[in-house]
Amino acid sequence: LGIEEDIRMNLYDCKILLIDDNKELTSMICGILKKNGFDTVYTAGDCSSGMEVFLREQPQLVILDIMLPDGDGFTLFRR
C-alpha cells in the first residue's frame, strides 16, 4: 500500500464520539459519518454519559455540543 492509502485506512479506523442531546442531529451526523466510511461512531446525549463513553472507548475524535442538559461542552472539554 502507498502512504496515501495507509493514511486513509488509519483515518477511517479511528473511533469517533459524538456528544449532543439533539437526537435528530445526532442521527444525521452519524449517518453522514458512516456513509463516508467512519464505522466506529459512539454517541452520548449528556456530559456524564459522554465522559463514561470517552473513558471506556478512548476515541481519537470527539464532536461536542456546547449546551448539554447536565453541563456545557466547554467544561467537559477541559476535563
mmCIF file of C-alpha atoms in Angstrom:
data_model
loop_
_atom_site.group_PDB
_atom_site.id
_atom_site.type_symbol
_atom_site.label_atom_id
_atom_site.label_comp_id
_atom_site.label_asym_id
_atom_site.label_seq_id
_atom_site.Cartn_x
_atom_site.Cartn_y
_atom_site.Cartn_z
ATOM 1 C CA LEU A 1 0.000 0.000 0.000
ATOM 2 C CA GLY A 2 1.067 3.535 -0.668
ATOM 3 C CA ILE A 3 1.331 6.167 2.022
ATOM 4 C CA GLU A 4 -1.947 7.800 0.959
ATOM 5 C CA GLU A 5 -3.866 4.517 1.200
ATOM 6 C CA ASP A 6 -2.272 3.770 4.583
ATOM 7 C CA ILE A 7 -3.266 7.197 5.965
ATOM 8 C CA ARG A 8 -6.812 6.783 4.622
ATOM 9 C CA MET A 9 -7.142 3.328 6.215
ATOM 10 C CA ASN A 10 -5.910 4.641 9.581
ATOM 11 C CA LEU A 11 -8.233 7.654 9.385
ATOM 12 C CA TYR A 12 -11.327 5.535 8.763
ATOM 13 C CA ASP A 13 -10.350 3.142 11.572
ATOM 14 C CA CYS A 14 -10.495 5.902 14.188
ATOM 15 C CA LYS A 15 -13.138 5.951 16.915
ATOM 16 C CA ILE A 16 -15.440 8.973 16.944
ATOM 17 C CA LEU A 17 -17.563 10.120 19.885
ATOM 18 C CA LEU A 18 -20.479 12.469 19.199
ATOM 19 C CA ILE A 19 -21.918 14.175 22.298
ATOM 20 C CA ASP A 20 -25.170 16.023 21.599
ATOM 21 C CA ASP A 21 -28.644 15.973 23.143
ATOM 22 C CA ASN A 22 -30.411 16.613 19.822
ATOM 23 C CA LYS A 23 -31.333 13.091 18.676
ATOM 24 C CA GLU A 24 -32.233 14.129 15.131
ATOM 25 C CA LEU A 25 -28.939 15.954 14.625
ATOM 26 C CA THR A 26 -27.001 13.066 16.180
ATOM 27 C CA SER A 27 -28.688 10.604 13.849
ATOM 28 C CA MET A 28 -27.977 12.786 10.815
ATOM 29 C CA ILE A 29 -24.289 13.281 11.686
ATOM 30 C CA CYS A 30 -23.818 9.562 12.431
ATOM 31 C CA GLY A 31 -25.394 8.713 9.095
ATOM 32 C CA ILE A 32 -23.099 11.104 7.238
ATOM 33 C CA LEU A 33 -20.019 9.771 9.026
ATOM 34 C CA LYS A 34 -20.937 6.129 8.401
ATOM 35 C CA LYS A 35 -21.859 6.829 4.769
ATOM 36 C CA ASN A 36 -18.383 8.287 4.320
ATOM 37 C CA GLY A 37 -16.557 5.296 5.772
ATOM 38 C CA PHE A 38 -16.326 6.035 9.502
ATOM 39 C CA ASP A 39 -17.749 2.859 11.005
ATOM 40 C CA THR A 40 -16.954 3.324 14.695
ATOM 41 C CA VAL A 41 -19.143 6.173 15.931
ATOM 42 C CA TYR A 42 -20.283 6.320 19.562
ATOM 43 C CA THR A 43 -22.936 8.718 20.819
ATOM 44 C CA ALA A 44 -23.946 10.250 24.125
ATOM 45 C CA GLY A 45 -26.705 12.722 24.991
ATOM 46 C CA ASP A 46 -25.189 14.471 28.008
ATOM 47 C CA CYS A 47 -21.902 15.249 29.762
ATOM 48 C CA SER A 48 -21.929 12.352 32.224
ATOM 49 C CA SER A 49 -22.639 9.631 29.668
ATOM 50 C CA GLY A 50 -20.245 11.317 27.237
ATOM 51 C CA MET A 51 -17.449 11.131 29.798
ATOM 52 C CA GLU A 52 -18.266 7.474 30.503
ATOM 53 C CA VAL A 53 -18.049 6.587 26.807
ATOM 54 C CA PHE A 54 -14.880 8.663 26.409
ATOM 55 C CA LEU A 55 -13.104 6.889 29.273
ATOM 56 C CA ARG A 56 -14.271 3.450 28.150
ATOM 57 C CA GLU A 57 -13.646 3.749 24.383
ATOM 58 C CA GLN A 58 -10.787 6.310 24.182
ATOM 59 C CA PRO A 59 -11.918 7.873 20.866
ATOM 60 C CA GLN A 60 -9.480 9.733 18.634
ATOM 61 C CA LEU A 61 -12.069 12.396 17.736
ATOM 62 C CA VAL A 62 -14.860 13.975 19.804
ATOM 63 C CA ILE A 63 -17.610 16.108 18.278
ATOM 64 C CA LEU A 64 -19.030 18.036 21.194
ATOM 65 C CA ASP A 65 -22.147 20.181 21.603
ATOM 66 C CA ILE A 66 -21.740 23.317 23.702
ATOM 67 C CA MET A 67 -25.106 23.287 25.506
ATOM 68 C CA LEU A 68 -25.963 19.947 27.123
ATOM 69 C CA PRO A 69 -28.633 19.049 29.707
ATOM 70 C CA ASP A 70 -26.195 18.469 32.576
ATOM 71 C CA GLY A 71 -23.450 20.947 31.744
ATOM 72 C CA ASP A 72 -21.657 22.628 28.897
ATOM 73 C CA GLY A 73 -19.253 21.356 26.280
ATOM 74 C CA PHE A 74 -16.504 23.818 27.239
ATOM 75 C CA THR A 75 -16.292 22.451 30.776
ATOM 76 C CA LEU A 76 -16.461 18.859 29.573
ATOM 77 C CA PHE A 77 -13.677 19.539 27.050
ATOM 78 C CA ARG A 78 -11.390 20.847 29.803
ATOM 79 C CA ARG A 79 -11.969 17.677 31.884
#
